[in-house]
CSV table of C-alpha atoms and ligand atoms in Angstrom, one decimal:
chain,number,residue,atom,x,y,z
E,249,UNK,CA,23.8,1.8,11.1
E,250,UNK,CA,22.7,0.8,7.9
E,251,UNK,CA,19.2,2.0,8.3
E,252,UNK,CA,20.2,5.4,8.8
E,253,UNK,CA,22.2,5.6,5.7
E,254,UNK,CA,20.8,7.3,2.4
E,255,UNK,CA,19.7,5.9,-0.6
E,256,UNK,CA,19.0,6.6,-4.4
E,257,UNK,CA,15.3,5.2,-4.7
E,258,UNK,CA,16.1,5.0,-8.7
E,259,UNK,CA,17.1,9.0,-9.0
E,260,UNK,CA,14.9,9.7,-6.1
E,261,UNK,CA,17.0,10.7,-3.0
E,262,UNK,CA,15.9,9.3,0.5
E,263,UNK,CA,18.2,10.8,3.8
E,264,UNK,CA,17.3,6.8,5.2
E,265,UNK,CA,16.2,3.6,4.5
E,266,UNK,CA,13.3,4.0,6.9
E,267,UNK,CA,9.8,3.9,5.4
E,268,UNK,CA,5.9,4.8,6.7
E,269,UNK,CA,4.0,2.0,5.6
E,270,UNK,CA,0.8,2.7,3.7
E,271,UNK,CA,-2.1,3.2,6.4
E,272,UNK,CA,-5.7,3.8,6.1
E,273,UNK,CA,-6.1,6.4,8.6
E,274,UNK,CA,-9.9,7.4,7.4
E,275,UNK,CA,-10.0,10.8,8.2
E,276,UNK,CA,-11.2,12.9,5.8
E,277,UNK,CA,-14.7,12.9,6.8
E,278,UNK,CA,-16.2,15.3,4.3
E,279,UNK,CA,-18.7,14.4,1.0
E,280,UNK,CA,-15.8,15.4,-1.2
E,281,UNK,CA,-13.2,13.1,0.5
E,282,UNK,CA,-10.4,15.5,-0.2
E,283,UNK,CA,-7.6,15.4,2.3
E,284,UNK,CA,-7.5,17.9,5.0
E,285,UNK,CA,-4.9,20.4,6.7
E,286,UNK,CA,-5.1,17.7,9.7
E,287,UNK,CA,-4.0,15.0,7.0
E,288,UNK,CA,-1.5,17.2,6.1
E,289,UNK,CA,-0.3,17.8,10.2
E,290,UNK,CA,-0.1,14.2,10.6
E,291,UNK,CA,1.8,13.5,7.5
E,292,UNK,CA,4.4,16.2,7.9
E,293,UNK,CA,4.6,15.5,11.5
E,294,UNK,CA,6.3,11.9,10.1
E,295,UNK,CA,8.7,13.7,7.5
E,296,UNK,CA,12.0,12.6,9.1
E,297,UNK,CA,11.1,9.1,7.4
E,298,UNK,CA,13.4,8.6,4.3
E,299,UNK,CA,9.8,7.9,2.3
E,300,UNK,CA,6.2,7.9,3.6
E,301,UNK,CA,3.9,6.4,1.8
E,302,UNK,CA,-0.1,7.6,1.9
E,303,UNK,CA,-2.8,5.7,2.9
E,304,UNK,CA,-4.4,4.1,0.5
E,305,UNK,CA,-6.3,6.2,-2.2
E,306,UNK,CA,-9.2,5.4,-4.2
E,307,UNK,CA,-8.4,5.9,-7.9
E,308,UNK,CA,-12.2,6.0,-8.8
E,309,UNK,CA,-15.6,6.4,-7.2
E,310,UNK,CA,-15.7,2.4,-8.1
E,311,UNK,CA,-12.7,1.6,-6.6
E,312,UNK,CA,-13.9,2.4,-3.1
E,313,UNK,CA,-14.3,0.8,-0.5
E,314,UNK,CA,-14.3,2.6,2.8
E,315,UNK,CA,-15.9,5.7,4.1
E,316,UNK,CA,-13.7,8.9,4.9
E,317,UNK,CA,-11.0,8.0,2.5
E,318,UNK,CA,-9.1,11.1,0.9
E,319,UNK,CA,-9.4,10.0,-2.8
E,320,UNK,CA,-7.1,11.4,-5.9
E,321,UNK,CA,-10.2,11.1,-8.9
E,322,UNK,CA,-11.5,14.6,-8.9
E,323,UNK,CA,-10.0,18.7,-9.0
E,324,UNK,CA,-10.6,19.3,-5.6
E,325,UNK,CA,-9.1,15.8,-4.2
E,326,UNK,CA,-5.8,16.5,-5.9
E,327,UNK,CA,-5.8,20.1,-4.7
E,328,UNK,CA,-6.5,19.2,-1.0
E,329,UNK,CA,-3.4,16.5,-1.5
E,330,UNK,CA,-1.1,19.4,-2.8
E,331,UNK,CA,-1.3,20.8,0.7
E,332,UNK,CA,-0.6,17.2,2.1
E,333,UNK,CA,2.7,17.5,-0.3
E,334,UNK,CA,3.7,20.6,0.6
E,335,UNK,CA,3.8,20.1,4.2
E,336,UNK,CA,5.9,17.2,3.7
E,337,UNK,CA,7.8,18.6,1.1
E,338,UNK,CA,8.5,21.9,3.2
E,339,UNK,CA,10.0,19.5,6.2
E,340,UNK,CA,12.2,17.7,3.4
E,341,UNK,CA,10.7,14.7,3.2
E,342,UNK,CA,9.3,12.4,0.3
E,343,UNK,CA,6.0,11.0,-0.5
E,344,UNK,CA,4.9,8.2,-2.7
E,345,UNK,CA,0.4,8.0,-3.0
E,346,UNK,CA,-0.9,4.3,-2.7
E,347,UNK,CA,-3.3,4.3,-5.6
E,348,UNK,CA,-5.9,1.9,-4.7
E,349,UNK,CA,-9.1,-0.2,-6.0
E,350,UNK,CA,-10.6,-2.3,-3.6
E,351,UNK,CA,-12.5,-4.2,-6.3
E,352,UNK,CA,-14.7,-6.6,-4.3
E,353,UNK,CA,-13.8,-5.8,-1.0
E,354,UNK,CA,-16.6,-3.0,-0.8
E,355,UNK,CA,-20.2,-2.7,-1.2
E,356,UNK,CA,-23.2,-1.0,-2.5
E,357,UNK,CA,-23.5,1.4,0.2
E,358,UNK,CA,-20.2,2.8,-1.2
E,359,UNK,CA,-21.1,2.7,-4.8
E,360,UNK,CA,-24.4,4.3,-5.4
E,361,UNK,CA,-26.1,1.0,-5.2
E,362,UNK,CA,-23.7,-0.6,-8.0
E,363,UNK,CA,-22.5,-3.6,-7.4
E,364,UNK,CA,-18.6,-3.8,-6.8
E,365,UNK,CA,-16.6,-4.8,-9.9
E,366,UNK,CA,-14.1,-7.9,-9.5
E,367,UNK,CA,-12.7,-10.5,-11.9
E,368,UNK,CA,-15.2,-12.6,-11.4
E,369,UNK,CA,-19.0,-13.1,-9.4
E,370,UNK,CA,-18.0,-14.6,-6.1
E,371,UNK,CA,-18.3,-13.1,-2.9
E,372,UNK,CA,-15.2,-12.9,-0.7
E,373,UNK,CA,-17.3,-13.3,2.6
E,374,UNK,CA,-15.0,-10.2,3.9
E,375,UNK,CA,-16.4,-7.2,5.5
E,376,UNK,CA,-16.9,-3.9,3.9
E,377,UNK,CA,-16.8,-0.8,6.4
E,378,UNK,CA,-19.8,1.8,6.4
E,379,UNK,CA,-20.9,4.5,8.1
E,380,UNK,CA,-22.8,2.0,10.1
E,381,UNK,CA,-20.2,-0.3,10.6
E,382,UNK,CA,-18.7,-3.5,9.3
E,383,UNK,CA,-21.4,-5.3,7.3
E,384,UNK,CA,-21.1,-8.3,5.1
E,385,UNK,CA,-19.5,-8.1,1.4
E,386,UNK,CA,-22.0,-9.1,-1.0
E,387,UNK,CA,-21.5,-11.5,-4.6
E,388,UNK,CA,-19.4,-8.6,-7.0
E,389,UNK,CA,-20.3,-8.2,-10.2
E,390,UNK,CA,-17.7,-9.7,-13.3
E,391,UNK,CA,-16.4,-7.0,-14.7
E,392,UNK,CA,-17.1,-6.6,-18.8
E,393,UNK,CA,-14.0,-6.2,-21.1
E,394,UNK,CA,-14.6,-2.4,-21.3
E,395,UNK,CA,-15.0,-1.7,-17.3
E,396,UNK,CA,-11.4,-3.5,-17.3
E,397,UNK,CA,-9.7,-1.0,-20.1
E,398,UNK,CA,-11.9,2.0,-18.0
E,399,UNK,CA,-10.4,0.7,-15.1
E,400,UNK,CA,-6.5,0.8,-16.5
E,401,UNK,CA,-7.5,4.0,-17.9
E,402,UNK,CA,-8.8,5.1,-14.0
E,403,UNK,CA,-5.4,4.1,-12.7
E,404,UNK,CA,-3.3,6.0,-15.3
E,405,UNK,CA,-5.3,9.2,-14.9
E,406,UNK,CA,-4.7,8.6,-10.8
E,407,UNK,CA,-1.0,8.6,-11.2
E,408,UNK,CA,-1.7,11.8,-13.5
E,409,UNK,CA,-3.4,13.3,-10.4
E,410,UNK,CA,-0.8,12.1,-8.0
E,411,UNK,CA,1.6,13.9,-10.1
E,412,UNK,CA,-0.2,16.6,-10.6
E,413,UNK,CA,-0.6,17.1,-6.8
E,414,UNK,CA,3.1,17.3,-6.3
E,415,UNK,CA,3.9,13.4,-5.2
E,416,UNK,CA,7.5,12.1,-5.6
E,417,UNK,CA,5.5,9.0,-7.0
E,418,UNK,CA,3.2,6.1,-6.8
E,419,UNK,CA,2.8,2.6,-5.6
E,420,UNK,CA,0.1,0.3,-7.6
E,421,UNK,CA,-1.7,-1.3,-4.6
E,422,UNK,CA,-2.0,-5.0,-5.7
E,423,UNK,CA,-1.4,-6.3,-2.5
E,424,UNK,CA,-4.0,-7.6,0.4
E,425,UNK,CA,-6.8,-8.9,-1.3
E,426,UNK,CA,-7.9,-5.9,-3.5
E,427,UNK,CA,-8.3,-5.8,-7.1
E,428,UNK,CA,-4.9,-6.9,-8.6
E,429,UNK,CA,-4.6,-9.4,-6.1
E,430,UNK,CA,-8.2,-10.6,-7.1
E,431,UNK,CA,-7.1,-10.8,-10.4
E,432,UNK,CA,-3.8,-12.9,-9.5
E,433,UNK,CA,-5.5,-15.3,-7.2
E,434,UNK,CA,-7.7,-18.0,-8.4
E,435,UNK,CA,-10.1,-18.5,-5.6
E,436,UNK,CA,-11.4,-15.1,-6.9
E,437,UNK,CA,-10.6,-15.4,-11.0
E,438,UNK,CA,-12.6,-17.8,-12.7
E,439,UNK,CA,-12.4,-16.0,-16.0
E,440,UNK,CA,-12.3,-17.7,-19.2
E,441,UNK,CA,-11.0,-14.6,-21.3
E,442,UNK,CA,-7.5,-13.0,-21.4
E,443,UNK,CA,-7.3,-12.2,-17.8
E,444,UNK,CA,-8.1,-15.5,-16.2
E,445,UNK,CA,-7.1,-19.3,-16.1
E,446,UNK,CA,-3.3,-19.3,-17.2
E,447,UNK,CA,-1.2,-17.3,-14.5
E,448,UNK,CA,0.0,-14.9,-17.7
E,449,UNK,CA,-3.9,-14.0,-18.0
E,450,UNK,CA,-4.1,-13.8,-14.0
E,451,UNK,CA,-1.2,-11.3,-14.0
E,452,UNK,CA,-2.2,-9.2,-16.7
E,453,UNK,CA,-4.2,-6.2,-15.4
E,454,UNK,CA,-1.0,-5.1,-13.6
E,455,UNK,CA,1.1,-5.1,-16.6
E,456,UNK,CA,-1.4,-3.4,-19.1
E,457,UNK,CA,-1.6,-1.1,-16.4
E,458,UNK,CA,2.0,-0.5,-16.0
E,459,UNK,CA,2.3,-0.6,-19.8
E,460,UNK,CA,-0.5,2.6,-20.0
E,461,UNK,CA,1.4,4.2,-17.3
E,462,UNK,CA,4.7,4.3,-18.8
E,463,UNK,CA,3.4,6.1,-21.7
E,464,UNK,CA,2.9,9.0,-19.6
E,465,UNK,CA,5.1,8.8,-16.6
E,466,UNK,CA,8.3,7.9,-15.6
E,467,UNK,CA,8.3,4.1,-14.2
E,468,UNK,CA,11.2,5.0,-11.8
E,469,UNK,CA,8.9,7.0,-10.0
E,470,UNK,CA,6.9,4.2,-9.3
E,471,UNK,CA,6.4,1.2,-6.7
E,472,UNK,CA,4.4,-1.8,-6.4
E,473,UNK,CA,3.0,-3.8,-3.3
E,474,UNK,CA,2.4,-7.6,-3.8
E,475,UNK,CA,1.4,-9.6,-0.9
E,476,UNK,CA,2.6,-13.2,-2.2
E,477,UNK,CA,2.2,-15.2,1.5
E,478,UNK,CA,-1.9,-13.7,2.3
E,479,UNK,CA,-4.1,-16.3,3.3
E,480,UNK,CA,-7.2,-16.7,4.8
E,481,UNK,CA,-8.4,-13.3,5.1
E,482,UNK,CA,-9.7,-10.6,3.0
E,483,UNK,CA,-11.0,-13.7,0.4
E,484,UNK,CA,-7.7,-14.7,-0.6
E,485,UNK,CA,-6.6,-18.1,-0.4
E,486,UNK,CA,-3.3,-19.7,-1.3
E,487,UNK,CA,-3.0,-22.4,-3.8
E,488,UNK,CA,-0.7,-24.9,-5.7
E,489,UNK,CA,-0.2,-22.2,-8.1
E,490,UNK,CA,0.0,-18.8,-5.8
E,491,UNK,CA,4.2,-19.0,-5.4
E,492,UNK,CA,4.9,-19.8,-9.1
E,493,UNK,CA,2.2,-16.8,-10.0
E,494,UNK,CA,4.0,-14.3,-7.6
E,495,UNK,CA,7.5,-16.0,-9.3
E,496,UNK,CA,5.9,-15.0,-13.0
E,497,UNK,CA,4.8,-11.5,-11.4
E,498,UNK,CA,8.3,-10.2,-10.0
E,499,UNK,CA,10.3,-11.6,-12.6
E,500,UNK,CA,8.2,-9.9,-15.1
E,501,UNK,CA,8.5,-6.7,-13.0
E,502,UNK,CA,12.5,-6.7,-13.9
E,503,UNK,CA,11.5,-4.9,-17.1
E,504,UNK,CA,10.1,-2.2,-16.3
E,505,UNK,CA,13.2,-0.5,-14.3
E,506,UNK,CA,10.3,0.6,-11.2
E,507,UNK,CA,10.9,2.6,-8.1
E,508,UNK,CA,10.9,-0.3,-5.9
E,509,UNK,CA,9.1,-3.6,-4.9
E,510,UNK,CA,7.1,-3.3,-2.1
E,511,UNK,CA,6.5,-6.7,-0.4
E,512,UNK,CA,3.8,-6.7,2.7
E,513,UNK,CA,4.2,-8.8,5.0
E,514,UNK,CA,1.6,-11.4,6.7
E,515,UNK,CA,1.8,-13.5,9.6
E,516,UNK,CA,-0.5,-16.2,11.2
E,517,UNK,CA,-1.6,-15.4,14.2
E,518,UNK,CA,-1.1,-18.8,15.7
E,519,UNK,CA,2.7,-18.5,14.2
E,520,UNK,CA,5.4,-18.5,16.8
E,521,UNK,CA,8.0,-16.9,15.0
E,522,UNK,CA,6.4,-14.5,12.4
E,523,UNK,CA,9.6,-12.9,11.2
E,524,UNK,CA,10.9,-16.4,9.9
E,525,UNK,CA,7.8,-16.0,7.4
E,526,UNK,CA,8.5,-12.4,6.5
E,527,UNK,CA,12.6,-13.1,6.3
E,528,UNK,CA,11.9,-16.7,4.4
E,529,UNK,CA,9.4,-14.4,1.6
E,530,UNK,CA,11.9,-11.6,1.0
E,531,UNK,CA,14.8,-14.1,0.5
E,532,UNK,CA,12.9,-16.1,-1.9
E,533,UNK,CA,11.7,-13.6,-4.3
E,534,UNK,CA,15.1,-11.2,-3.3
E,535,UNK,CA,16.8,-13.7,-5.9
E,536,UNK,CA,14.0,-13.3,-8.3
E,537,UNK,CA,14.1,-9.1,-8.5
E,538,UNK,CA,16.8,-6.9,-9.7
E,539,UNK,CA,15.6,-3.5,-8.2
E,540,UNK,CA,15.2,-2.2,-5.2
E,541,UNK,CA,13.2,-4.3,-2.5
E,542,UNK,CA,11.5,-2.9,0.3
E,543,UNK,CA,10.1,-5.2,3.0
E,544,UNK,CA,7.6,-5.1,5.9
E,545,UNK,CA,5.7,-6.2,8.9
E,546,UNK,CA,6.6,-6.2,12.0
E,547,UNK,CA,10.0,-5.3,12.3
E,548,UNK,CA,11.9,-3.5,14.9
E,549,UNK,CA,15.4,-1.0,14.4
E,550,UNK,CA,17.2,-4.2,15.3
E,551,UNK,CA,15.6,-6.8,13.3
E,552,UNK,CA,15.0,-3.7,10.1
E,553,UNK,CA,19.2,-3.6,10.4
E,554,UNK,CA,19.8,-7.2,10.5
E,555,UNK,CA,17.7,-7.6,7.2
E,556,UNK,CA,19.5,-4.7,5.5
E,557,UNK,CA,23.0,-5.8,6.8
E,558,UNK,CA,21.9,-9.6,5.6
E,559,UNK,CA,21.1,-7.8,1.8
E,560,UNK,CA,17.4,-9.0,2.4
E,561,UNK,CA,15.9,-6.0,1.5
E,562,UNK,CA,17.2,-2.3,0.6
E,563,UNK,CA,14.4,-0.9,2.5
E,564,UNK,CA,12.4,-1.5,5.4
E,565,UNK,CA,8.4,0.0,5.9
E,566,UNK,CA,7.2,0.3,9.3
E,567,UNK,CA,3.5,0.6,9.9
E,568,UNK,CA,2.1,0.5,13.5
E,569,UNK,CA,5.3,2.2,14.8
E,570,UNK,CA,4.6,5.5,12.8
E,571,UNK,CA,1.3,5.4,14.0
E,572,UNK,CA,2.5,6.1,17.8
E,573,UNK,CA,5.6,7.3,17.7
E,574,UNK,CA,5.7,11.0,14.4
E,575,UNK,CA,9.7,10.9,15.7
E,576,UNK,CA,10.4,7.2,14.8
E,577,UNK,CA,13.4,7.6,12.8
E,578,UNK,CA,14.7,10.2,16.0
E,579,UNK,CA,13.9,7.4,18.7
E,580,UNK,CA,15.8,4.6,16.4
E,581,UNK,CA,18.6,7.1,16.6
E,582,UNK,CA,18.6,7.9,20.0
E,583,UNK,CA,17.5,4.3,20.8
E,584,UNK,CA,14.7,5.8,23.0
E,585,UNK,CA,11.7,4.2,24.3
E,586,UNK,CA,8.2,3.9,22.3
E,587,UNK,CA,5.2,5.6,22.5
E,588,UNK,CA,2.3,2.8,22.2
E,589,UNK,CA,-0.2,2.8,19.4
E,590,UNK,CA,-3.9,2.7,20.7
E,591,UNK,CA,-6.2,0.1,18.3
E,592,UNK,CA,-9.0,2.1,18.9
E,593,UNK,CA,-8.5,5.3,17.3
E,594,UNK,CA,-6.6,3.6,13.8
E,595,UNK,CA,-10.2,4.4,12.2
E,596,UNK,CA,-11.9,7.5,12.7
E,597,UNK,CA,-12.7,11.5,12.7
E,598,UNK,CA,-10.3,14.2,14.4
E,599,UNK,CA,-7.1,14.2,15.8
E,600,UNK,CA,-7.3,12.2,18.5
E,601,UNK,CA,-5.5,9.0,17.9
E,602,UNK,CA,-3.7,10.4,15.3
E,603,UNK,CA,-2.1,13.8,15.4
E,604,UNK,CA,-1.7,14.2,18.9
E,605,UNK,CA,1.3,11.1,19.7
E,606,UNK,CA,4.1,13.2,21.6
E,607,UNK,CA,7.4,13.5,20.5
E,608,UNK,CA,9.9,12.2,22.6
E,609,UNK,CA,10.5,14.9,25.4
E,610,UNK,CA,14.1,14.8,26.9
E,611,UNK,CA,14.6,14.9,30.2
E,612,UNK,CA,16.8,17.9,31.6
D,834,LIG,C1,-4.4,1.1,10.6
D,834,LIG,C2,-3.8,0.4,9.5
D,834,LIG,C3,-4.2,0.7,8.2
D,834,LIG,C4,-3.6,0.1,7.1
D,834,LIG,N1,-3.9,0.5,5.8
D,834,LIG,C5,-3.2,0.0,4.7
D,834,LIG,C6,-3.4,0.6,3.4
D,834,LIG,O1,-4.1,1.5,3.2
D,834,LIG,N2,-2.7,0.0,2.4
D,834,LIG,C7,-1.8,-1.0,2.6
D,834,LIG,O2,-1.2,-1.5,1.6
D,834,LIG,N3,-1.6,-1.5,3.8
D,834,LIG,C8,-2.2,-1.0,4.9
D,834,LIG,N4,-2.0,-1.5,6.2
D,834,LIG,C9,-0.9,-2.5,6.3
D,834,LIG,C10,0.4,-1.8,6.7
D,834,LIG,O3,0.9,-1.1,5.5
D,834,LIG,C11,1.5,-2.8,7.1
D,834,LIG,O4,1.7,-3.7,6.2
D,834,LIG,C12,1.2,-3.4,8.5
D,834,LIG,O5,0.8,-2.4,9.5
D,834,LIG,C13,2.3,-4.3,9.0
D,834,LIG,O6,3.5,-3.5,9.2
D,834,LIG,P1,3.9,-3.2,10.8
D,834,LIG,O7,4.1,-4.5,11.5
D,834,LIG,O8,5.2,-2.4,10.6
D,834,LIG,O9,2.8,-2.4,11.4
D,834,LIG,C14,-2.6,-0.9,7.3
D,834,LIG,C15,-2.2,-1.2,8.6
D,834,LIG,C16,-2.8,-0.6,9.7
D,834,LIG,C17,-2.3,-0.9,11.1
């Protein structure tokens, strides 16, 4: 099978085209949030995966915007990731750190009593998760010309620290409704400077950041994530002009020879055929990108092959399938049955949940 096959991530060698999706696990529940052995366990435990890529990290103590995240800002953060690369390393696989800013999606609970830091002063009426639970988002603060260049600069010094802690590479998270994607959408940009109104303005945090960044790494180590069909949650909206923005975005992204393109998926929940969406999305902006395009949500080995055989995407990204089941890649070889993810433990402290899905056992 196709899936199975190997591929040359721009110079980057991957033994399949199978990929852990990014995943907010939230368990490093210590003051410091520095990633933990048991991070570590889970990752490597998932090594057989031509790429993993972390959960989402916070690139700055502004950019959070969940408790027990392992972050990649300070010393001991990237030293308690080096053991998280290691482990992986030492099984042979590769791993890519989601470098992450939630922008409004957070709240002051998180941020000293700041207020977040968006585009622009209106509230997504989202939830922001605390120690004490989910509680409201409030109205963000607009951020000022220099918290934008501090902000590019916080994202370039992340991808130092990634680096520095041993990852293959990076992918920008400007997908789901966090900061780039508050930038690129207008129900959450009202700006009347550089970065709003025109979808070139709207766009253009992710391309000074990408310009910053290839002054001090090399581009082919990294991805980004773009989630061009979102609507209705996490504040985002679509609009007349949310297509022909995500057109400018990807065919803008040609230049800058990047690991991949990472497009995540969404799906109504009403929809009756969800992958039509997800297929419909990669084919469109397929013809619009010239590197490598990795695709996700909900797919299966079958319906992962069919879009590889089909030259919809080069790579597929499984999510809730890693969670469950550390062997996936083993069981889509062996086509043997699942292990089934439990909801209730996505979020939270120890190893339950998280470390301790069996492998598949076979019987004698
Ligand atoms: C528990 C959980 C945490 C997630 N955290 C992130 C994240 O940190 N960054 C991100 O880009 N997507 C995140 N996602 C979305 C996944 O990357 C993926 O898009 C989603 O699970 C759909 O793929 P699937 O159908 O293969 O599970 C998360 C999903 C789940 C289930």
């Amino acid at each position: 099978m196709k899936l199975f096959e190997t591929y040359d991530l721009n110079g980057l060698p991957l033994k399949n085209r199978i990929v852990m999706a990014p995943m907010t696990r939230s368990r490093a529940d210590n003051a410091e949030h520095v990633a933990t052995p048991l991070i570590a366990e889970y990752y490597s435990q998932r090594a057989s995966a031509g790429l993993i890529i972390s959960e989402g990290t916070h690139i700055s103590p502004m950019g959070i915007g969940s408790i027990n995240i392992p972050d990649i800002y300070s010393k001991e953060q990237i030293e308690g990731w080096k053991i998280v690369t290691d482990a992986v390393h030492q099984k042979g696989g590769k791993i890519f750190a989601q470098l992450w800013h939630v922008g409004r999606i957070s709240h002051p609970d998180l941020l000293n009593g700041l207020l977040p830091l968006a585009p622009s002063a209106i509230n997504p009426n989202f939830k922001a998760f605390l120690k004490k639970g989910f509680v409201d988002t409030v109205t963000p603060k607009a951020m000022s010309s220099a918290e934008i260049k501090s902000t590019i600069k916080d994202f370039v010094k992340a991808a130092q620290n990634a680096f520095e802690a041993n990852f293959d590479g990076v992918e920008l998270h400007a997908a789901n409704g966090y900061l780039f994607h508050q930038f690129f959408a207008k129900c959450a940009n009202d700006r009347t400077d550089e970065y709003g109104g025109s979808i070139e303005n709207r766009a253009r945090l992710l391309f000074d950041v990408l310009d910053e960044l290839k002054k001090v790494v090399d581009l082919k180590k990294v991805g980004v994530r773009l989630s061009p069909s979102m609507d209705h949650t996490f504040g985002i909206n679509v609009d007349e002009e949310t297509i022909p923005t995500f057109e400018y975005i990807v065919k803008n992204l040609n230049d800058y020879n990047l690991a991949y393109l990472h497009l995540s998926g969404f799906t109504l929940a009403e929809e009756t055929n969800p992958m039509n969406r997800v297929i419909e999305t990669a084919k469109h902006f397929r013809k619009l990108y010239e590197g490598t395009l990795m695709i996700n949500k909900g797919f299966d080995k079958e319906t992962a092959e069919k879009a590889i055989e089909d030259n919809v995407a080069d790579l597929i990204s499984f999510g809730e399938l890693f969670i469950a089941n550390p062997d996936l890649v083993e069981r889509f070889i062996g086509t043997l049955p699942m292990n089934k993810a439990d909801r209730n433990t996505y979020y939270g402290i120890g190893p339950i949940g998280y470390t301790d899905y069996p492998l598949y056992q076979m019987k004698v």
